[in-house]
Short mmCIF file of C-alpha atoms and ligand atoms in Angstrom, two decimals:
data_model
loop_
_atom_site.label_atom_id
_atom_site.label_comp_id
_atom_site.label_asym_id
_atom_site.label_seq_id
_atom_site.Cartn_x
_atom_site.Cartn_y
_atom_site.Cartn_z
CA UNK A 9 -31.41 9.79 17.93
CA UNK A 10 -28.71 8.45 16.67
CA UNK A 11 -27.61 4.29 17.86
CA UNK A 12 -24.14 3.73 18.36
CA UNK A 13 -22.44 0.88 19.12
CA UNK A 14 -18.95 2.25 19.47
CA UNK A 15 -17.57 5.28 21.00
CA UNK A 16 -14.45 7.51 20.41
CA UNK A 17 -14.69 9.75 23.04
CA UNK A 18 -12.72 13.80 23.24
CA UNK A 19 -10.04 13.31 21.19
CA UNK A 20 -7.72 15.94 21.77
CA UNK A 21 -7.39 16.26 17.51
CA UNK A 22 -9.03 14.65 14.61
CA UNK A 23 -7.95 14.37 11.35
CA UNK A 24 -10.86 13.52 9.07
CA UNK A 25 -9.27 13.59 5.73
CA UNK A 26 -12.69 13.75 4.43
CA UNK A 27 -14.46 15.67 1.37
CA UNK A 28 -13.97 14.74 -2.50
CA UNK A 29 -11.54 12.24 -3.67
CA UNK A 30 -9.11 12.32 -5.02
CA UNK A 31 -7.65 15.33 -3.62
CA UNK A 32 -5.49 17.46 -6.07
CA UNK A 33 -3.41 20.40 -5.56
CA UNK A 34 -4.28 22.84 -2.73
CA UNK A 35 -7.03 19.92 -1.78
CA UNK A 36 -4.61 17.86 -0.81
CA UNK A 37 -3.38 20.22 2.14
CA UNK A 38 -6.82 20.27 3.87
CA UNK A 39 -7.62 17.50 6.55
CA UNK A 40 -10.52 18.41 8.06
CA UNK A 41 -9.05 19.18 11.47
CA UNK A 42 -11.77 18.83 14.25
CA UNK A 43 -10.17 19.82 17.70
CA UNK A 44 -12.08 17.72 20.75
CA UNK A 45 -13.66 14.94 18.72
CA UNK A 46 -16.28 12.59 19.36
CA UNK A 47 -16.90 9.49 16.65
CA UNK A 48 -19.49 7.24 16.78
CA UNK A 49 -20.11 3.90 14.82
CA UNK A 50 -22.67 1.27 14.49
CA UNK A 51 -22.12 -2.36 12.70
CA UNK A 52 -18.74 -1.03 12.03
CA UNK A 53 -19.77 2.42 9.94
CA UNK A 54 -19.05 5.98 10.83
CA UNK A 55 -22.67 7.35 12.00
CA UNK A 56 -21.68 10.68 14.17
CA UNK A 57 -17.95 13.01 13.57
CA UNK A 58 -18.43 16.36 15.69
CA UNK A 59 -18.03 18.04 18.97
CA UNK A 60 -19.19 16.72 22.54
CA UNK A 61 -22.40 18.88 22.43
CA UNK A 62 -23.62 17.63 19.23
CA UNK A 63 -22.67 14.07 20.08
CA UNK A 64 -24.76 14.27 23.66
CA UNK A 65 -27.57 16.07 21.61
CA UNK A 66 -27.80 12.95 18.48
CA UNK A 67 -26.39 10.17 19.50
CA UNK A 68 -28.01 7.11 21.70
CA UNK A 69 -25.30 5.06 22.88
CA UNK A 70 -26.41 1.23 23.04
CA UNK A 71 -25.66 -1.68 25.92
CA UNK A 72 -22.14 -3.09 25.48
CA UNK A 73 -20.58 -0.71 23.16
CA UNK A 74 -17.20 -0.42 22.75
CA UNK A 75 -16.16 2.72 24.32
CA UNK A 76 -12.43 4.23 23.82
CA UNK A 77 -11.55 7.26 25.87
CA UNK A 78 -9.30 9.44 23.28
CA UNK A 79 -8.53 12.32 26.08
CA UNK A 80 -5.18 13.76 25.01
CA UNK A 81 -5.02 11.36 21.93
CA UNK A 82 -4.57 12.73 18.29
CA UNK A 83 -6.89 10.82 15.73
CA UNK A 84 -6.31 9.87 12.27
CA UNK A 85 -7.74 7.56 9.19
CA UNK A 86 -6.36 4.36 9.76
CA UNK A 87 -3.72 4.18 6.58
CA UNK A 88 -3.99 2.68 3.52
CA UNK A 89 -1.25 1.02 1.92
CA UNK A 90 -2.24 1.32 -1.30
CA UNK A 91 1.28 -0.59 -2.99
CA UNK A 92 2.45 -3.95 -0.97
CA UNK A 93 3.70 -7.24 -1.97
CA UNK A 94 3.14 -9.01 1.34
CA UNK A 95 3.24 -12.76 0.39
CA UNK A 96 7.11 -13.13 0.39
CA UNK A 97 9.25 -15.90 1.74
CA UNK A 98 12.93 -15.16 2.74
CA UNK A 99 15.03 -11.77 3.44
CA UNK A 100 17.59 -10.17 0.97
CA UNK A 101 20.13 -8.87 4.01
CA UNK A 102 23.15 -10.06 2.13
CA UNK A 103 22.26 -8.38 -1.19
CA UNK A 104 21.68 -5.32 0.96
CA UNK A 105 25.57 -6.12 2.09
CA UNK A 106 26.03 -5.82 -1.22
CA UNK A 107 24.60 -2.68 -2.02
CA UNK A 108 26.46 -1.25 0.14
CA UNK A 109 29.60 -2.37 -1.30
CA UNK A 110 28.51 -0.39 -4.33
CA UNK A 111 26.29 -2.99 -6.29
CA UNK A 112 23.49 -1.60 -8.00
CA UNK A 113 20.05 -3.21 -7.72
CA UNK A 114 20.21 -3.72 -11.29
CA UNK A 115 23.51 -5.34 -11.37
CA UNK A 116 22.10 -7.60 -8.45
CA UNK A 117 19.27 -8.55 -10.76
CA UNK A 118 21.48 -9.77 -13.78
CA UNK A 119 23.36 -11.72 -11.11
CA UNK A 120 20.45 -13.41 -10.98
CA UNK A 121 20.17 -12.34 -6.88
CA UNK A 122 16.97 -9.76 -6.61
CA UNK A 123 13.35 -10.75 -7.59
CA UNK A 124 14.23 -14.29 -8.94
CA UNK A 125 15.81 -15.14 -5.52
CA UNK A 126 12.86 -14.65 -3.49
CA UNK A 127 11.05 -16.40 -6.19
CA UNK A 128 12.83 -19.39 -5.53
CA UNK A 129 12.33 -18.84 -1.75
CA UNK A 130 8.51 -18.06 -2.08
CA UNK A 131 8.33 -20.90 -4.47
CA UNK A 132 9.78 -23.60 -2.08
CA UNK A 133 7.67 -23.18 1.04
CA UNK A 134 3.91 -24.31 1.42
CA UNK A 135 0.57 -22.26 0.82
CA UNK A 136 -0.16 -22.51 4.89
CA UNK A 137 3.38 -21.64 5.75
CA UNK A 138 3.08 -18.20 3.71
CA UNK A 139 -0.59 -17.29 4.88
CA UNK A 140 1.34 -17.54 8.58
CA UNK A 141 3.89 -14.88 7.26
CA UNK A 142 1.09 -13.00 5.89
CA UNK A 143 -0.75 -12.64 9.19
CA UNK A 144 2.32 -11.95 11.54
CA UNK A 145 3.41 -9.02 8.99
CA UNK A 146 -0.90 -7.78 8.96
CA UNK A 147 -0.55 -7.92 12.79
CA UNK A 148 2.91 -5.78 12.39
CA UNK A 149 1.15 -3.13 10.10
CA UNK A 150 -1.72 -2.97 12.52
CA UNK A 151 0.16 -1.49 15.25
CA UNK A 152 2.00 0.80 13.21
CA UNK A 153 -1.72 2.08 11.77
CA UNK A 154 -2.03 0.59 8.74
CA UNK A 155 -5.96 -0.96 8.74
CA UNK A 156 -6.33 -1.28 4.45
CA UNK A 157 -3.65 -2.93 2.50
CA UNK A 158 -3.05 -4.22 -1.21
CA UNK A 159 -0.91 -7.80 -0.98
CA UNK A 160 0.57 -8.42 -4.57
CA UNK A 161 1.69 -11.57 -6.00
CA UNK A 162 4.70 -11.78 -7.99
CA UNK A 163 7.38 -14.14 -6.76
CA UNK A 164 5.47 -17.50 -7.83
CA UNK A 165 5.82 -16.60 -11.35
CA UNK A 166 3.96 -19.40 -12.61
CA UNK A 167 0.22 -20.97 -12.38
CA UNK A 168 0.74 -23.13 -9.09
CA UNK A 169 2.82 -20.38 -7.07
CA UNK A 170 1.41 -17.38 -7.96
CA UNK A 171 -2.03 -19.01 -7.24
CA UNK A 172 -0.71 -20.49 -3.85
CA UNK A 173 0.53 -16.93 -2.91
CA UNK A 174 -2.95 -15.53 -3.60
CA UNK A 175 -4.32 -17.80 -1.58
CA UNK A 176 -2.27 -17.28 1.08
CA UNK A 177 -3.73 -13.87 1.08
CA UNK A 178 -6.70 -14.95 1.08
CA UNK A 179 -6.46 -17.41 3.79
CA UNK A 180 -4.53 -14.96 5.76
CA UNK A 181 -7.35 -12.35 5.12
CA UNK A 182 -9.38 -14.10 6.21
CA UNK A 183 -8.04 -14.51 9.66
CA UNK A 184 -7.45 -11.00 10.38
CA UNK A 185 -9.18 -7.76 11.00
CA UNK A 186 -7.12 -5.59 7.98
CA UNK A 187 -8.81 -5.07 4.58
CA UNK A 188 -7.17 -6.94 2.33
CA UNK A 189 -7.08 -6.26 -1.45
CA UNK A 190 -5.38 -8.85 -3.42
CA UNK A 191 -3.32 -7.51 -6.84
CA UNK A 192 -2.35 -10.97 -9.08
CA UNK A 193 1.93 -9.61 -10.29
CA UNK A 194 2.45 -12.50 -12.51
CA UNK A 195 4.40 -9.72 -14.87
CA UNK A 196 6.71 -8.57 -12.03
CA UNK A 197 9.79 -10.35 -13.55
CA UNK A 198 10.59 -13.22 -16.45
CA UNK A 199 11.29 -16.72 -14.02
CA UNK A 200 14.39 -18.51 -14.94
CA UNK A 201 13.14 -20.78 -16.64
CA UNK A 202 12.00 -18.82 -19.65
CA UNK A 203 14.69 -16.22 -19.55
CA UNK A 204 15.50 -16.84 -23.50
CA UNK A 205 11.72 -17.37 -24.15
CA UNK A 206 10.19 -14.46 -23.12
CA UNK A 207 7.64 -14.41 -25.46
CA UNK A 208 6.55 -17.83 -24.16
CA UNK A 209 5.98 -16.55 -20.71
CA UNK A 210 3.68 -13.70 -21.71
CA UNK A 211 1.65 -16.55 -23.36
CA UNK A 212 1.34 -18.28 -20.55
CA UNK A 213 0.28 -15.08 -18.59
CA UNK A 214 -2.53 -14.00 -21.14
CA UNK A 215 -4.04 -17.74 -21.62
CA UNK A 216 -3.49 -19.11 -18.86
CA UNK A 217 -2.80 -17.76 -15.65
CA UNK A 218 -4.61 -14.30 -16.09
CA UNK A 219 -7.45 -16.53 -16.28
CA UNK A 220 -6.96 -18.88 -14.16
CA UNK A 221 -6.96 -16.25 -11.58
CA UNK A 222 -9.90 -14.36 -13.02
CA UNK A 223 -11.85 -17.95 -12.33
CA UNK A 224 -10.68 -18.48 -9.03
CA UNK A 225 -11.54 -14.76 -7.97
CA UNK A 226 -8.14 -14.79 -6.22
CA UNK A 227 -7.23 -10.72 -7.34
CA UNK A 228 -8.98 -7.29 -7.91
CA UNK A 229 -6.31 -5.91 -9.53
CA UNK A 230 -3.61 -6.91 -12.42
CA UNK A 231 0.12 -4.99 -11.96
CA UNK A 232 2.85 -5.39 -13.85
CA UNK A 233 6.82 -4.14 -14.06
CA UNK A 234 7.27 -1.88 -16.95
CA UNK A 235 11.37 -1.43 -16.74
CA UNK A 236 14.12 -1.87 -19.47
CA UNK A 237 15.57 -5.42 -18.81
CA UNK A 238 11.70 -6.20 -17.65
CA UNK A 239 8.45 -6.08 -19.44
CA UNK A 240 8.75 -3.27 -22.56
CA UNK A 241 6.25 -0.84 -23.05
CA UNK A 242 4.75 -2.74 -25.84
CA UNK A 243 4.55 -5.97 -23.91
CA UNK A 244 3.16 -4.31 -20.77
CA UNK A 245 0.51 -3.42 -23.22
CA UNK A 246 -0.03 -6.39 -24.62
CA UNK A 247 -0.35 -7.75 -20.85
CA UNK A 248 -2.29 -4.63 -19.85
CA UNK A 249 -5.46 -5.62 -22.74
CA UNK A 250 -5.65 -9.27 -21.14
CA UNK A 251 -6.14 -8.35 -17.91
CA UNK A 252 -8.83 -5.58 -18.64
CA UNK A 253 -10.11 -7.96 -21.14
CA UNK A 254 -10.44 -10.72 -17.89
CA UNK A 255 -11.89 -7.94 -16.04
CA UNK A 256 -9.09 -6.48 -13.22
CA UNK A 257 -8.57 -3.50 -12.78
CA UNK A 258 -4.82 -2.39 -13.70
CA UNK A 259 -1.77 -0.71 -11.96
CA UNK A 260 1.64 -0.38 -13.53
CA UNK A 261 4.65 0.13 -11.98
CA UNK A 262 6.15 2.65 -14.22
CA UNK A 263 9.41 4.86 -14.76
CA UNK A 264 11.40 3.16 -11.61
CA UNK A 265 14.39 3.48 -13.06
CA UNK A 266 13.95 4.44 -16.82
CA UNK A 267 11.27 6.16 -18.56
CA UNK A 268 9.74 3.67 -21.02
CA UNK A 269 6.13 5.70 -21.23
CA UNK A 270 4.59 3.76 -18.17
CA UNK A 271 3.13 6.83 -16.64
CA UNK A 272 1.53 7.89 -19.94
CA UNK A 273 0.66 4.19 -21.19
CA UNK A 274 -1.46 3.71 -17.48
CA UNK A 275 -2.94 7.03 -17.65
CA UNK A 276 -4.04 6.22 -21.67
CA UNK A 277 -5.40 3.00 -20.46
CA UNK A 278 -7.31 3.88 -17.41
CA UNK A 279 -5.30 2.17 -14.77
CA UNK A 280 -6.00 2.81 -10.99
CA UNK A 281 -2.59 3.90 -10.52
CA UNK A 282 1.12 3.98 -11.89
CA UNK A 283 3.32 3.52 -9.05
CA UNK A 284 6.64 4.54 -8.27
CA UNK A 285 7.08 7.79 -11.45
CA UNK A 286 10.80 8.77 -10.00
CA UNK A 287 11.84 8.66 -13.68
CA UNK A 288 8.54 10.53 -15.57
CA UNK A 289 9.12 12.75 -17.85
CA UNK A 290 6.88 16.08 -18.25
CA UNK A 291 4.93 14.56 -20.59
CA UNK A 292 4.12 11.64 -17.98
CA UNK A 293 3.33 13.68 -15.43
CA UNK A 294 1.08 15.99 -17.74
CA UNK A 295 -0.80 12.60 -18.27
CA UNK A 296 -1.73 11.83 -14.59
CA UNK A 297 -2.32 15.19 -13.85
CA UNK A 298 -4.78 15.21 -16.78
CA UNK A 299 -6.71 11.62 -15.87
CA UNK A 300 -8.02 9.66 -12.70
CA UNK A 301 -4.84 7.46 -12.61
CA UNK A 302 -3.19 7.82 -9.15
CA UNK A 303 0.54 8.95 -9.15
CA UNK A 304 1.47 6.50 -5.98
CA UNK A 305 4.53 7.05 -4.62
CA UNK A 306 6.70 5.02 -2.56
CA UNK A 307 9.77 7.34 -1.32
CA UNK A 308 11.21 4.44 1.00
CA UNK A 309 12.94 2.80 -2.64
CA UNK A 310 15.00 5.80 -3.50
CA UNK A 311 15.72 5.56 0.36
CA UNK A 312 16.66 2.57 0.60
CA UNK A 313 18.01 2.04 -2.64
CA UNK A 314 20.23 5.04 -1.81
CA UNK A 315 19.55 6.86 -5.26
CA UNK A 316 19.68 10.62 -5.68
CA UNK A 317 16.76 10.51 -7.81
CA UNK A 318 13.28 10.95 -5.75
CA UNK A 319 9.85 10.95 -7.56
CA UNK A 320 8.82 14.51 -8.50
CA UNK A 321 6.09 14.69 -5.81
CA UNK A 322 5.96 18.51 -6.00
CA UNK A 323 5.64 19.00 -9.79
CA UNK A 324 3.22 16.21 -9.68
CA UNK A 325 1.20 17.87 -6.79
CA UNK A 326 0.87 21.38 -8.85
CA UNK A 327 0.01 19.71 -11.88
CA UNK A 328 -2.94 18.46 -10.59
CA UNK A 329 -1.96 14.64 -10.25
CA UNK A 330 -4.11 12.37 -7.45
CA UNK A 331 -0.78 11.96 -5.20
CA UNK A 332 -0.57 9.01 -2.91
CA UNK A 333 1.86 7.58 -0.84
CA UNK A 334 2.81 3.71 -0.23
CA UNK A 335 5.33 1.57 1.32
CA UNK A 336 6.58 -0.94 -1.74
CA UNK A 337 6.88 -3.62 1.18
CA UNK A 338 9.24 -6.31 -0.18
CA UNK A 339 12.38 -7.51 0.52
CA UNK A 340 14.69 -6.09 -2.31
CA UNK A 341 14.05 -2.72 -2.10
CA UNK A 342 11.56 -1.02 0.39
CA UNK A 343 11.78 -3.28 3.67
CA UNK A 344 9.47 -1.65 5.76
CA UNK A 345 5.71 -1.94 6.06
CA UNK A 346 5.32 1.38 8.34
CA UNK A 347 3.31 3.76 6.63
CA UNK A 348 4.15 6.84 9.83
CA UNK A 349 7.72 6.00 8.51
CA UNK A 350 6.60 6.64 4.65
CA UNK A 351 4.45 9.58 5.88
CA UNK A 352 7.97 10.97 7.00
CA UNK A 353 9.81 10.46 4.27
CA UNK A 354 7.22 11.80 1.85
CA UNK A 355 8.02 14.99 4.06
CA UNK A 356 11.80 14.73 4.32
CA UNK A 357 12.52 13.14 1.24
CA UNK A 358 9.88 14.29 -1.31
CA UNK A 359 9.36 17.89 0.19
CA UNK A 360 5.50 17.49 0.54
CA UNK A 361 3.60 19.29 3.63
CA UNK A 362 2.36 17.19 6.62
CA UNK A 363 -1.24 17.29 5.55
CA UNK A 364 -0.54 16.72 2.11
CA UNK A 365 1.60 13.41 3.29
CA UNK A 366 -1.46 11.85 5.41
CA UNK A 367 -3.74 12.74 2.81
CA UNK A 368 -1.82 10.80 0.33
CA UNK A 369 -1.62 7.88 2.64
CA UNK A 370 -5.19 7.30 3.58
CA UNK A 371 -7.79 9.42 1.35
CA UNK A 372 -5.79 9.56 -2.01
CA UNK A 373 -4.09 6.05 -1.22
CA UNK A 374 -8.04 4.13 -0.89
CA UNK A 375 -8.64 6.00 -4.30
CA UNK A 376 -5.56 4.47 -5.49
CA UNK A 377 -7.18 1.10 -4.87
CA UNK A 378 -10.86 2.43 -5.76
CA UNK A 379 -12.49 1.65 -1.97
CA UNK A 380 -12.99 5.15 -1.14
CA UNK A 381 -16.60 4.76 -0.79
CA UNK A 382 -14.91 2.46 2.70
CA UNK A 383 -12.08 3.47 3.60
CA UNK A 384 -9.37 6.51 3.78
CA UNK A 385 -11.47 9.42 5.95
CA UNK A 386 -13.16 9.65 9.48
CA UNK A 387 -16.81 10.26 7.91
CA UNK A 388 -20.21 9.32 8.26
CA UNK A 389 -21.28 6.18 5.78
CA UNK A 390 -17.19 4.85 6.11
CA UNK A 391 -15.85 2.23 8.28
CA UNK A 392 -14.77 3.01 11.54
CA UNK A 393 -10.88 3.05 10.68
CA UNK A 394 -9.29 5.12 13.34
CA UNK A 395 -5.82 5.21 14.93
CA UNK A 396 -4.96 6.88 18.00
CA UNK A 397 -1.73 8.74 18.53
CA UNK A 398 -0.25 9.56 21.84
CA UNK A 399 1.47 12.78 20.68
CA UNK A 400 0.77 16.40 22.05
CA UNK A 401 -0.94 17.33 18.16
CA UNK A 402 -0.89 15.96 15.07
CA UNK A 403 2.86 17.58 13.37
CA UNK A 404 4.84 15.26 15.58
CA UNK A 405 3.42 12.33 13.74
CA UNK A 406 6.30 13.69 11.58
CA UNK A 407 8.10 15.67 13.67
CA UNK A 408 8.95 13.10 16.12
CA UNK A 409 10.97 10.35 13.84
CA UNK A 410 11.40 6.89 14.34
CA UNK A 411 8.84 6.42 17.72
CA UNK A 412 5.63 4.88 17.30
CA UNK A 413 3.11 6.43 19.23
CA UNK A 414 0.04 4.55 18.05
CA UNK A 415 -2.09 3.85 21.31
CA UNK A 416 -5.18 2.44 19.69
CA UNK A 417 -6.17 0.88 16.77
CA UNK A 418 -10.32 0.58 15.83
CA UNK A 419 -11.13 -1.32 12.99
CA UNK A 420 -14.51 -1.52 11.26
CA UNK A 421 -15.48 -0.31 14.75
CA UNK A 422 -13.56 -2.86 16.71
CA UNK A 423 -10.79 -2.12 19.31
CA UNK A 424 -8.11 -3.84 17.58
CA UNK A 425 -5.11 -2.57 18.89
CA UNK A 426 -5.72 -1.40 22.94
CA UNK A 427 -2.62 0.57 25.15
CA UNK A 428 0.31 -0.08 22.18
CA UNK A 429 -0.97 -4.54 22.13
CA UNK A 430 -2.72 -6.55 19.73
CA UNK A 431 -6.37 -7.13 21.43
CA UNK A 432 -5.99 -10.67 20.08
CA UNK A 433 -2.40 -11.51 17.56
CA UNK A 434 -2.74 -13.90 15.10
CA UNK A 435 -0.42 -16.39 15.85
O1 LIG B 527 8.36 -2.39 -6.54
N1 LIG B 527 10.15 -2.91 -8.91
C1 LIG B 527 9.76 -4.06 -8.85
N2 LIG B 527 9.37 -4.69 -7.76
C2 LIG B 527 9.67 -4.29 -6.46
C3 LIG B 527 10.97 -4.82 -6.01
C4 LIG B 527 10.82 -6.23 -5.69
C5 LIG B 527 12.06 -6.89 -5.18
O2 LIG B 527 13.18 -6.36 -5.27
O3 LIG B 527 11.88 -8.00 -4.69
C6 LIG B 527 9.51 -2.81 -6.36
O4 LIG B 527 10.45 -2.06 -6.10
FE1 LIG B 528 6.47 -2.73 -6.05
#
């Protein structure tokens, strides 16, 4: 027999997301749909996915387990947010004013609002202070069904403040039930400071705060802003040697705005991912499709930003690309940290089927981080990530905008969220 020492009992649906990773093409449209589910766990691994009779027949349920009763509930990976720069102080509501006036985001950059103001924000309050933001946004994402997320820094931009914001995450990490995997952005904009020194500031990156933060083991992975007006090809490549030369692994977030050859420079170098791809060209998507670089996509910027231009999700999909989906949480131009909401638009906005949009989001998405040996499928060997939806089968995840239905939340085989409520919030 089987031990278990937590129980999902008859839900209605399952969506196990499970087989070979990273899905591509038709793959990506099969979720393993098991219709009246039982999981089991034990020390916070999947040990039992099947029907009732095979779960009464194998499995040995053990004294004080936690038992969840998933009658009428539709089950699903808990989601991975693969793209995420969590540690941010401040709000950018009145930029957003302006945007809707008509400024662009770029023209809100070189008025020196956007990424350098809520580097001056993240910069001014204290390490605790921004580990307590951390852990009220990881208690947010919980109840929305996020249980793995990335947290990048990026708005210290320099040794003390990007370090303090990785610590934050770590502190904050520490504290709460998520899986955290920290991403070091010390390339995600020039600071002030050495705006007519560029060159300067990409010396300081490569000698001294890429390892700095190699020594501390604050970061698994190194990301940097390829972008006209940003970091240039060549210098993201320059950037993108030191950090696999430190030892992270790299993610780039490419063609946002103008195709520079970010999607073909990350695919050339190996990196986990290049993120964002609404401006690739053929030739960039021919790349991805033809490596193990995830295309990630994040269709709340074009959203939010209000552009007409949407990553290429389809052509990317039938190429062959590893598609996954992420929410770009930060507070210039993707404020949201839902990932049912970024399931949605990855439907509405980027044409892609239902079970190609959860795939991308929890299978494809813990590729795009390199944990799917953990996380991103319902199936034996994995943590016990499952989210329960109160909705009558698995389409109105989509179908039914803008409710949350999540009803329970088990992580690594604890009942995290119970009835809609945090089973214990962090603050
Ligand atoms: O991924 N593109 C660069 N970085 C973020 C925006 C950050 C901000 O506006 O604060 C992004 O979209
Ligand atoms: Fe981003």
């Amino acid at each position: 027999m089987i031990k278990a020492d937590c129980v999902v009992a008859a839900c209605r649906e399952l969506l196990t997301c499970g087989g070979p990773v990273p899905k591509r093409g038709p793959a990506l449209g099969e979720v393993g749909l098991v219709e009246n589910a039982w999981v089991a766990a034990r020390g916070g691994r999947v040990v039992f996915v099947g029907t009732e009779a095979g779960f009464k027949r194998s499995v040995e349920v053990e004294d004080g387990a936690v038992r969840v009763d998933a009658g009428g509930l539709v089950g699903l990976p808990g989601f991975v947010d693969s793209h995420n720069h969590l540690p941010f102080a401040g709000t950018r509501e009145r930029e957003f004013s302006l945007r809707l006036r008509g400024w662009t985001y770029q023209r809100l950059a070189a008025e020196g609002m956007g990424i350098r103001s809520t580097v001056r924000e993240t910069r001014r309050i204290g390490r605790q202070e921004l580990a307590a933001l951390c852990l009220r946004r990881l208690d947010e994402m919980l109840l929305t069904g996020t249980t793995t997320t990335e947290a990048k820094s990026g708005y210290g931009l320099n040794l003390d403040d990007e370090v303090k914001q990785l610590e934050a995450v770590r502190e904050a990490a520490a504290r709460h039930p998520m899986t955290v995997v920290p991403t070091f952005m010390g390339a995600h904009e020039v600071p002030d400071e050495f705006r007519e020194r560029k060159e300067d500031y990409l010396d300081l990156l490569v000698h001294t705060v890429i390892p700095a933060v190699r020594d501390q083991g604050l970061a698994r992975f190194f990301d940097v802003f390829c972008e006209e007006g940003v970091f240039s090809l060549e210098e993201t490549e320059r950037l993108v040697a030191a950090a696999r030369a430190a030892g992270f692994g790299v993610k780039i977030h490419a063609d946002e705005f103008i195709p520079l050859g970010g999607a073909e420079l990350a695919a050339r170098v190996g990196a986990v991912s290049a993120d964002h791809l609404i401006a690739s060209t053929e030739a960039g998507i021919r790349a991805l499709a033809a490596s193990d670089t995830v295309a990630a996509l994040l269709p709340n910027v074009p959203f939010f930003l209000m552009q007409d231009k949407k990553p290429p999700a389809r052509r990317l999909i039938e190429a062959g690309a590893a598609v996954a989906l992420a929410t770009d949480f930060n507070p210039g131009s993707s404020m949201t940290s839902n990932m049912q909401f970024v399931v949605q638009l990855g439907v509405f906005l980027l044409r892609m089927g239902i079970e190609e949009a959860v795939n991308a989001a929890t299978a494809n998405a813990a590729f795009a981080l390199r944990l799917q040996d953990e996380v991103g499928s319902v199936e034996p060997g994995k943590r016990m990530d499952l989210v329960l939806y109160d909705i009558p089968s698995y389409p109105f995840l989509v179908y039914r905008l803008g409710a949350n239905p999540v009803r329970h939340v088990i992580k690594n085989g604890a009942a995290v969220v119970r009835d809609g409520r945090l089973a214990r919030p962090s603050l």
